[in-house]
Each structure stands twice: as structure tokens, then as C-alpha cells.
Short mmCIF file of C-alpha atoms in Angstrom, two decimals:
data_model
loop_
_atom_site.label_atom_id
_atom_site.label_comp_id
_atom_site.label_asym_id
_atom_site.label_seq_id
_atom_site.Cartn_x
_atom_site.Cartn_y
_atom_site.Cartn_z
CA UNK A 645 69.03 77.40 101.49
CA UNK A 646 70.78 73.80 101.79
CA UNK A 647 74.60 74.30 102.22
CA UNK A 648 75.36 72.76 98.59
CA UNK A 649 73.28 75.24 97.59
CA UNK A 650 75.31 78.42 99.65
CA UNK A 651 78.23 76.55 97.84
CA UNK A 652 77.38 76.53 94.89
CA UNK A 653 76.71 80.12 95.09
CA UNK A 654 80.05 80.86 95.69
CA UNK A 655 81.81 79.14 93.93
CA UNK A 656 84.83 80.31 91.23
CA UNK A 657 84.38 77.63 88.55
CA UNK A 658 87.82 76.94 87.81
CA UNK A 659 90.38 76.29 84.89
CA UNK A 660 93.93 76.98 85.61
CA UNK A 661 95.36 73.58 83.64
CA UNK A 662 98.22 74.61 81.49
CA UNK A 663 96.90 72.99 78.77
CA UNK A 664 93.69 74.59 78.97
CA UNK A 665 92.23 75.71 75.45
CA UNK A 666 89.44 77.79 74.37
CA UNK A 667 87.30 74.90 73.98
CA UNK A 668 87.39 74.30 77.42
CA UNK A 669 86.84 77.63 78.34
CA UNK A 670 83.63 77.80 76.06
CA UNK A 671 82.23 74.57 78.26
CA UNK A 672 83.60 76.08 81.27
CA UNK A 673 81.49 79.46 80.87
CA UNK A 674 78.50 77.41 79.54
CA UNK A 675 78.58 75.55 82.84
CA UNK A 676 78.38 78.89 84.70
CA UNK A 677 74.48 79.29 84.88
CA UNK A 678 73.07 76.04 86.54
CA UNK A 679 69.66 75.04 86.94
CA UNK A 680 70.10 75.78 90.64
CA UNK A 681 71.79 79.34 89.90
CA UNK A 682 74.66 80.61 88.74
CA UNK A 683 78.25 80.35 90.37
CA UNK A 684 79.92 83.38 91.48
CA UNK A 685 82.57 83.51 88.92
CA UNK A 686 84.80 81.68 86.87
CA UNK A 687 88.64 81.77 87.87
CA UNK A 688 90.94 81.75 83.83
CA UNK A 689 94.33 82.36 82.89
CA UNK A 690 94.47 86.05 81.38
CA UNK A 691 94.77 84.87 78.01
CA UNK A 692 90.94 83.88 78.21
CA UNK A 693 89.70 86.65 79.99
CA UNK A 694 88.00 88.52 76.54
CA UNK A 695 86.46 84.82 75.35
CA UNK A 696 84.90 84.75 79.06
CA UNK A 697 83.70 88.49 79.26
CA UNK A 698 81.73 87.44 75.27
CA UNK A 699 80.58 84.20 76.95
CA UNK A 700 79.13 85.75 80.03
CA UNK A 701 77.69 89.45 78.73
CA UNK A 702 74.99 90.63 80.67
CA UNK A 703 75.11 86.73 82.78
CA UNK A 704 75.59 87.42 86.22
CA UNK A 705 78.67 85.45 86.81
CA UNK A 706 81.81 87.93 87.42
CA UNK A 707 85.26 87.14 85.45
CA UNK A 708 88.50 86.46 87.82
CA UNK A 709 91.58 86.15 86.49
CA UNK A 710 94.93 85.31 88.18
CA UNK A 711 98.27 87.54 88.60
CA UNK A 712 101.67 86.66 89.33
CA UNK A 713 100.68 82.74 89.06
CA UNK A 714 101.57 80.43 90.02
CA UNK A 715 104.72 81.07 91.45
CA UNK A 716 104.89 84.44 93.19
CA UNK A 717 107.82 85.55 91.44
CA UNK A 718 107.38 88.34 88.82
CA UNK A 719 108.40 92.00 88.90
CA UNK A 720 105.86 93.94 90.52
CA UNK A 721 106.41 96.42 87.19
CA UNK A 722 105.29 92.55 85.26
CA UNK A 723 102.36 91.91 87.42
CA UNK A 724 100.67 95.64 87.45
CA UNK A 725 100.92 95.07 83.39
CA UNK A 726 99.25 91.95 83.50
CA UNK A 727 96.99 93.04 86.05
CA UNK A 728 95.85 96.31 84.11
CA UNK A 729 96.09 93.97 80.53
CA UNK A 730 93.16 91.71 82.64
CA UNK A 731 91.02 94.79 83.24
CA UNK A 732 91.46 96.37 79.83
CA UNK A 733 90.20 92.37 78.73
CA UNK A 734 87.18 92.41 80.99
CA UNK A 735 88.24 90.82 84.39
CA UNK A 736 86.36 91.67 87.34
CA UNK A 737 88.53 89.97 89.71
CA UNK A 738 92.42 89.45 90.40
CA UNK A 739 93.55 86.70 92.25
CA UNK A 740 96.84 87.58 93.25
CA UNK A 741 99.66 85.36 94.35
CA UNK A 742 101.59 87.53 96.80
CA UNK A 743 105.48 87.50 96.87
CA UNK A 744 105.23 84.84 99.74
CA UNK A 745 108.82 83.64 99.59
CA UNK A 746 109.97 86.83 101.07
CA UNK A 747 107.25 87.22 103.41
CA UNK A 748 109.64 86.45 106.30
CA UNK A 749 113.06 88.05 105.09
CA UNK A 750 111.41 91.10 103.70
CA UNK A 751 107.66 91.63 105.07
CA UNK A 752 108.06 95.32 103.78
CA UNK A 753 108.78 93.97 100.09
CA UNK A 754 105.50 92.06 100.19
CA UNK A 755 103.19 94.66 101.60
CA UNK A 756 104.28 97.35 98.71
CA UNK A 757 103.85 94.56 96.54
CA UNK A 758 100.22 94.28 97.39
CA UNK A 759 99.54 97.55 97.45
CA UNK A 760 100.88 98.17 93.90
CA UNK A 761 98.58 95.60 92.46
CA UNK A 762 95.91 97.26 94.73
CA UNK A 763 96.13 100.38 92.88
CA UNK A 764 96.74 98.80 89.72
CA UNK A 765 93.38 96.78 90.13
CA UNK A 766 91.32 100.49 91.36
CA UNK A 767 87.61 99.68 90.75
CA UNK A 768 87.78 95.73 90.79
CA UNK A 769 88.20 92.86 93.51
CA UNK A 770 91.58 91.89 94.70
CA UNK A 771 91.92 88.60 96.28
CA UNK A 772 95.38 87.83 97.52
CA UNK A 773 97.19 84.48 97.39
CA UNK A 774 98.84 83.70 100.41
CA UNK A 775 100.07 80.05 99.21
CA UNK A 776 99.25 78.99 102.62
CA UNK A 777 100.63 75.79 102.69
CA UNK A 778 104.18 76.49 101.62
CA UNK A 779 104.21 78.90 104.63
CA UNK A 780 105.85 77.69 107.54
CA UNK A 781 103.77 78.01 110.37
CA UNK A 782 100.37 79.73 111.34
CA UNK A 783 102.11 83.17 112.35
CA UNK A 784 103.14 83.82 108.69
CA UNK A 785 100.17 82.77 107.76
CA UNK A 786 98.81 85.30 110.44
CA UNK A 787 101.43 87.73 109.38
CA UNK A 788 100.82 87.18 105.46
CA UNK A 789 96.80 87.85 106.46
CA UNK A 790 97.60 91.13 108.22
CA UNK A 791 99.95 92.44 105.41
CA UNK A 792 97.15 91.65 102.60
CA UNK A 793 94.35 93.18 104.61
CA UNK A 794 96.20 96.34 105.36
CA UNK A 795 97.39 96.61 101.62
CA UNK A 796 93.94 96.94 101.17
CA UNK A 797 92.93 92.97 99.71
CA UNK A 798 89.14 92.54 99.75
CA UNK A 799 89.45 88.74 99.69
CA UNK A 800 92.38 86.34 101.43
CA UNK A 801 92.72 83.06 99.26
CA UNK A 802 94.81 80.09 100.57
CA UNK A 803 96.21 78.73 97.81
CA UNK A 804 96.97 78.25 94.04
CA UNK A 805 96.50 74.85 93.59
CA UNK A 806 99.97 73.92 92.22
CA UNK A 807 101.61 73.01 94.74
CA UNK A 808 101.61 70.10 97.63
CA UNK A 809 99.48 71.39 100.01
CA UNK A 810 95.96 73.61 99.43
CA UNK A 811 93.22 74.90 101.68
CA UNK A 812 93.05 73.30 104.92
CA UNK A 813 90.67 73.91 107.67
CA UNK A 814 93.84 74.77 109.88
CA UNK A 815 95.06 77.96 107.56
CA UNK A 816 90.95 78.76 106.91
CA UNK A 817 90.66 79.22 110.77
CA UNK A 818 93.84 81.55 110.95
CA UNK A 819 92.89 83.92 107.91
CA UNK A 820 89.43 83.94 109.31
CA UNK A 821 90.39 85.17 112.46
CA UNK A 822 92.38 87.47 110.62
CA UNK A 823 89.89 88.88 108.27
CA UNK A 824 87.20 89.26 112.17
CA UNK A 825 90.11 90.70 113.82
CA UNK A 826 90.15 93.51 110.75
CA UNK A 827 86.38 94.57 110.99
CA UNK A 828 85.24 91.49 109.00
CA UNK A 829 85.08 93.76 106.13
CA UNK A 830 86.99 91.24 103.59
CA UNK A 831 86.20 88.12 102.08
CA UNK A 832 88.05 85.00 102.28
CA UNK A 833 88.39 81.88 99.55
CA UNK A 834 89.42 78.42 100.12
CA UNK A 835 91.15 77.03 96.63
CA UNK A 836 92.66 73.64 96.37
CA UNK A 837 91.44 69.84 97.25
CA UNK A 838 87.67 70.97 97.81
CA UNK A 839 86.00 68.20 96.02
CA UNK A 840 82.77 67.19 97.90
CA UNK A 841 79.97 69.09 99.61
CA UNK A 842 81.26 67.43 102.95
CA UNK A 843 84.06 69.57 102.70
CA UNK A 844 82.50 72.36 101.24
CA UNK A 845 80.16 72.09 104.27
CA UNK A 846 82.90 72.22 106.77
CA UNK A 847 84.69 75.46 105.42
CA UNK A 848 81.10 77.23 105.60
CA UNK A 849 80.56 75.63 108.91
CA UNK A 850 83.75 77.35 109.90
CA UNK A 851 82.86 80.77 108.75
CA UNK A 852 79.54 80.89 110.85
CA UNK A 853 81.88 79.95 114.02
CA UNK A 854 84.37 82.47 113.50
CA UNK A 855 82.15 85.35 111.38
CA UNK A 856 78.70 84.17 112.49
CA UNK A 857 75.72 82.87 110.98
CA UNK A 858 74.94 84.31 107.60
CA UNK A 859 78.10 85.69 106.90
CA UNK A 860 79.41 83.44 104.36
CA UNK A 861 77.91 84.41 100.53
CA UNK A 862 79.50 85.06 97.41
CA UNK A 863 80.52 88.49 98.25
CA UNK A 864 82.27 87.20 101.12
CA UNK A 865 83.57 83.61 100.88
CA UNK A 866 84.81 81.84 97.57
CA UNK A 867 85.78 78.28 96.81
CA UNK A 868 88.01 77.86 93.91
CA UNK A 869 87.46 74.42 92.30
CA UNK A 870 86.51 72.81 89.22
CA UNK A 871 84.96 69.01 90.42
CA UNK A 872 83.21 70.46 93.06
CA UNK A 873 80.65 71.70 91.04
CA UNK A 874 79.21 67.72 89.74
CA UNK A 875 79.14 66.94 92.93
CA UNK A 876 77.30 69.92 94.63
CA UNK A 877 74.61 69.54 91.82
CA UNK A 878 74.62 65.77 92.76
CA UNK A 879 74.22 66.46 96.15
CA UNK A 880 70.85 68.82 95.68
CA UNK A 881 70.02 66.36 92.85
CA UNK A 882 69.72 63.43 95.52
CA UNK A 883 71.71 61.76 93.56
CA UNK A 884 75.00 60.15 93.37
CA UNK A 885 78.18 61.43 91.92
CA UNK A 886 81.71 60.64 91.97
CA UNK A 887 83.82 62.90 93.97
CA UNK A 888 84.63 65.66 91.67
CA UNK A 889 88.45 66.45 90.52
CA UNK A 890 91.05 68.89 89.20
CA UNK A 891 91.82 71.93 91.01
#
């Protein structure tokens, strides 16, 4: 299996514009199933989560949804509602954006915050947010890592997308290390800025370093992106594309 291939395996076909309608999410779930396979999931708002489970019945292509987005800052009593509401709708996957803000003042706050949204989501994949790039160095992104993973996360993400900074190979390396140092028994997702297979290439490239070969596959490593996807199919295609955009 090429790499663009692997890729597009795993990736979560993405729509998290605020101005995102149910016409888009009709094209997004249509795009889903490829003539090269299906992605691993697409990543919605909550509001489309029902649309995508009609879409997708019996298509295997799982539904994430996203929690306490983008900012980090609802009640944990808010987020367990919306997190349950997203099951009840059909999600199979919540992509939580931890509390990071009072990761260092209040480390305790965040892991209870995790682990209420753990039990909340019983019975479907939690992948924490750490919003990696609005951390301030690679200990709290270490630290953030640890707190998820012991909270019980199956899957560290980097990022949102919303803000200045995504995934970077820098953060990737730290969670990874992270996620080995743990048993290697969670997954990790790069979200943000992905836009070729190049890159794409280099995030799975450092998952066989750090995990070893044959680790990385859609129950183990994500990308969250939109673009990518036109120019992974380009790329096995042998054709050209234009690099992709969005998130």
C-alpha cells in the first residue's frame, strides 16, 4: 500500500466551517467512499451528526463529531450534554477539546474534565484535543498527553484548526512518545495545515520511527483535513492537483 493510500485510509474528511450547511454536508458524506476506499470518518459539527449517520447507513465510514469546540471553555455539565446529544444522534466518535487553558494552573481540573466526557462517551471513541499549539512548551504538551491518556482518551489530536498554529511534526513527536510511553495502546491524529501527501507522508513516516512499522492505520492514526483528500487521490491518480485547502 502506497503512503497516499495509508492516508487516505485514515483520514477524517472534514467540515468544521461555521457556515457549513447541509448541502455541504450531503457532498461531504458523498465524498466519503472513493474509488480507492473509503476514509475513516468524517469529522461535523453536532448539528449534522443525524444527516451524516442517514448518509452513511451501513457505509463503512464512522461519524465523529466535536465537543467543547472550538474553544475549550464550556461547563463540563454543557459538554457531557452535548456529548451524550451526539451519541443519541448517531456519532461514533468525540473529538474533544480539553480545558487546555487551565492545564497549567489547575492540571487536576482538566483530568476530571476528561474523564467526565470519558464516561459520558461509554461505548464510543474519545479523541482529546490538546490545542497543541497554543500550549507553551513541549512539557505541557507532554503533561496535557499524560493527563488525556490516563483519563482514559483512545486517541490524542493536536489541534482544532481555529487557531494560529496546528499539527506540527514537533508536538506529533511529543504525543507520540507519549502515547509509546503508555503501552501504545491509543491512537493519535494530526488536524490542521495537512494539505499534501508530502506532509501526510512525513507524519506517517514519524509514527513508524517512534511506534514502528505498521503501526499507523485508521484505528490508530487520524488526519483531520478537508483538501487533503484532492490531493491524495491526485497523488495515486498520477496526476496533478493543486494543494488542497480548508482545515
Amino acid at each position: 500500500m502506497s503512503s497516499s493510500h495509508l492516508a487516505l485510509s485514515c483520514l477524517d474528511l472534514t467540515n468544521l466551517e461555521n457556515d457549513c450547511t447541509e448541502s455541504d454536508i450531503a457532498a461531504l458524506c458523498a465524498r466519503a467512499v472513493t474509488p480507492h476506499g473509503p476514509v475513516a470518518a468524517v469529522c461535523i459539527w453536532p448539528r449534522f451528526v443525524a444527516q451524516a449517520a442517514d448518509a452513511l447507513g451501513g457505509r463503512p465510514v464512522r461519524i465523529a463529531t466535536v465537543a467543547n469546540f472550538p474553544g475549550g471553555d464550556q461547563s463540563v455539565e454543557t459538554t457531557v450534554a452535548e456529548t451524550q446529544d451526539s451519541i443519541r444522534a448517531g456519532a461514533d466518535e468525540i473529538d474533544l477539546v480539553i480545558p487546555y487553558r487551565r492545564l497549567r494552573a489547575d492540571t487536576g481540573m482538566v483530568a476530571a474534565y476528561v474523564s467526565e466526557i470519558r464516561q459520558a462517551a461509554h461505548g464510543v471513541t474519545l479523541k482529546t484535543i490538546l490545542e497543541t499549539g497554543e500550549l507553551e512548551d513541549e512539557d505541557q504538551i507532554r503533561l496535557a498527553s499524560e493527563v488525556c491518556l490516563a483519563a482514559g482518551a483512545d486517541f490524542l489530536k493536536t489541534s482544532t484548526g481555529k487557531v494560529a498554529v496546528n499539527a506540527t511534526p514537533e508536538a506529533a513527536e511529543v504525543m507520540l512518545e507519549t502515547i509509546r510511553a503508555h503501552g501504545g495502546r491509543a491512537g493519535f491524529k494530526a488536524a490542521g495545515g495537512i494539505r499534501t501527501p508530502e506532509a501526510a507522508r512525513s507524519y506517517l513516516d514519524l509514527a513508524d520511527t517512534i511506534m514502528g512499522p505498521g503501526w499507523a492505520g485508521p484505528k490508530t492514526f487520524r488526519f483531520g483535513a478537508s483538501g487533503l483528500l484532492d490531493t491524495l487521490t491526485a497523488d495515486i491518480e498520477g496526476r496533478a492537483a493543486a494543494s488542497g485547502s480548508g482545515y
